Amino acid sequence: MSDQVVQTYPTISLSAAEAVLDAATDAAAEQNVHVSIAVVDRGGHLVAFRRMDGGVSGGVDGALGKAVSCSKFESSMVEFSEKAREQSWIGDLPGMIPLGGAEPLKLDDELVGAVAVSGADEPEEQVVAEAAVKAFHAQG
């Protein structure tokens, strides 16, 4: 049989996801914000989660929803946030939460997961998410 029947894809490990959480927590503490942070695998399934002390309960669903959205669209949600300001229909796409603070986690341009932050202002969430991505790449 010449056609491949099964494909395998890399995905984020628990230890890498925990390091992403630690970096995001440190970045949030530097900004004095209390957020929820979700790390999902390439399929949008939860791998690791943290709600900082003082984080609002709405941040839990927000972080998970944004992480899933980011993994499904394999793109930074800040880009969709900017597009949604001019094209409001973007937020109507199934599974789309067009808010900054969610970034894909990629190795060699291949998606392995996503990280998302919720519970602060969008620019603060974006800074935290970017710090988490930087820490992810420093592991490799």
Coordinates of C-alpha atoms in Angstrom, one line a residue:
M1 CA 0.0 0.0 0.0
S2 CA 1.6 3.2 -1.2
D3 CA -0.7 5.7 0.6
Q4 CA 0.0 6.3 4.2
V5 CA -3.0 5.2 6.3
V6 CA -2.0 6.9 9.5
Q7 CA -0.3 10.2 10.2
T8 CA 1.4 11.1 13.4
Y9 CA 1.9 14.6 14.7
P10 CA 4.0 16.0 17.5
T11 CA 2.2 17.5 20.5
I12 CA 3.2 19.4 23.6
S13 CA 4.3 17.4 26.6
L14 CA 3.0 17.9 30.1
S15 CA 6.5 19.1 31.3
A16 CA 6.7 21.6 28.5
A17 CA 3.1 22.8 29.2
E18 CA 4.0 23.2 32.9
A19 CA 7.0 25.3 32.0
V20 CA 4.8 27.5 29.8
L21 CA 2.4 27.9 32.8
D22 CA 5.4 28.9 35.0
A23 CA 6.6 31.5 32.5
A24 CA 3.1 33.0 32.0
T25 CA 2.6 33.1 35.8
D26 CA 5.9 35.0 36.2
A27 CA 5.0 37.4 33.4
A28 CA 1.6 38.1 34.9
A29 CA 3.0 38.7 38.3
E30 CA 5.5 41.2 36.8
Q31 CA 2.5 43.1 35.5
N32 CA 0.5 42.7 38.7
V33 CA -2.4 40.9 37.0
H34 CA -4.1 37.7 38.2
V35 CA -5.1 35.6 35.3
S36 CA -6.0 32.1 34.2
I37 CA -3.7 30.3 31.8
A38 CA -4.6 27.3 29.6
V39 CA -2.2 25.2 27.5
V40 CA -3.9 22.9 25.0
D41 CA -2.5 20.3 22.6
R42 CA -2.7 20.7 18.8
G43 CA -6.3 19.3 18.9
G44 CA -7.4 21.9 21.4
H45 CA -7.5 19.5 24.3
L46 CA -6.4 20.7 27.8
V47 CA -2.9 19.7 28.8
A48 CA -2.3 22.1 31.7
F49 CA -4.2 24.9 33.4
R50 CA -3.5 27.5 36.2
R51 CA -5.7 30.1 37.8
M52 CA -3.7 32.5 39.8
D53 CA -4.9 33.5 43.2
G54 CA -7.2 36.5 42.8
G55 CA -8.0 35.5 39.2
V56 CA -11.6 36.1 38.2
S57 CA -13.8 33.0 37.6
G58 CA -14.7 34.2 34.1
G59 CA -11.0 33.9 33.2
V60 CA -11.2 30.1 33.4
D61 CA -13.6 29.7 30.5
G62 CA -12.0 32.6 28.7
A63 CA -8.5 31.1 28.7
L64 CA -9.7 27.7 27.7
G65 CA -11.9 29.0 24.9
K66 CA -9.2 31.2 23.5
A67 CA -6.6 28.4 23.6
V68 CA -9.0 26.1 21.7
S69 CA -9.7 28.8 19.2
C70 CA -6.0 29.4 18.7
S71 CA -5.2 25.7 18.2
K72 CA -8.1 25.3 15.7
F73 CA -7.0 28.3 13.6
E74 CA -3.3 27.8 14.1
S75 CA -2.7 31.5 14.4
S76 CA -2.3 34.2 17.0
M77 CA -5.6 35.5 18.2
V78 CA -4.3 39.0 18.3
E79 CA -4.3 39.0 14.5
F80 CA -7.9 38.0 14.5
S81 CA -8.7 40.6 17.1
E82 CA -7.3 43.3 14.8
K83 CA -9.2 41.9 11.8
A84 CA -12.4 41.7 13.8
R85 CA -12.3 45.5 14.4
E86 CA -12.9 46.0 10.7
Q87 CA -14.7 42.8 9.8
S88 CA -17.1 42.1 12.7
W89 CA -18.3 38.8 11.1
I90 CA -14.9 37.2 12.1
G91 CA -16.3 36.7 15.6
D92 CA -19.2 34.7 14.1
L93 CA -16.9 31.9 12.8
P94 CA -17.6 28.7 14.8
G95 CA -15.0 28.3 17.5
M96 CA -13.5 31.7 17.0
I97 CA -12.8 34.0 20.0
P98 CA -11.0 36.9 18.3
L99 CA -9.2 38.3 21.4
G100 CA -5.5 38.8 22.0
G101 CA -3.8 36.8 24.6
A102 CA -3.7 33.5 22.8
E103 CA -0.7 32.2 20.9
P104 CA 0.1 29.0 19.0
L105 CA 3.0 26.9 20.1
K106 CA 5.0 25.7 17.2
L107 CA 8.1 23.7 16.6
D108 CA 9.7 24.0 13.1
D109 CA 6.5 25.7 12.0
E110 CA 4.4 22.8 13.0
L111 CA 1.6 23.3 15.6
V112 CA 2.1 21.4 18.8
G113 CA -0.4 23.3 21.0
A114 CA -1.5 26.7 22.1
V115 CA -1.4 28.9 25.2
A116 CA -4.0 31.5 26.2
V117 CA -4.5 34.0 29.0
S118 CA -7.6 35.5 30.3
G119 CA -8.7 37.7 33.2
A120 CA -6.8 41.0 32.5
D121 CA -6.9 43.6 29.8
E122 CA -6.2 42.3 26.3
P123 CA -2.8 44.1 26.0
E124 CA -1.7 42.6 29.3
E125 CA -2.9 39.2 28.3
Q126 CA -1.0 39.4 25.1
V127 CA 2.3 40.3 26.9
V128 CA 1.8 37.2 29.2
A129 CA 1.1 34.9 26.2
E130 CA 4.1 36.1 24.3
A131 CA 6.3 35.5 27.4
A132 CA 4.9 32.0 27.6
V133 CA 5.8 31.4 23.9
K134 CA 9.3 32.7 24.4
A135 CA 9.8 30.3 27.3
F136 CA 8.5 27.4 25.2
H137 CA 11.0 28.1 22.5
A138 CA 13.8 28.4 25.0
Q139 CA 13.1 24.8 26.1
G140 CA 14.0 23.4 22.7

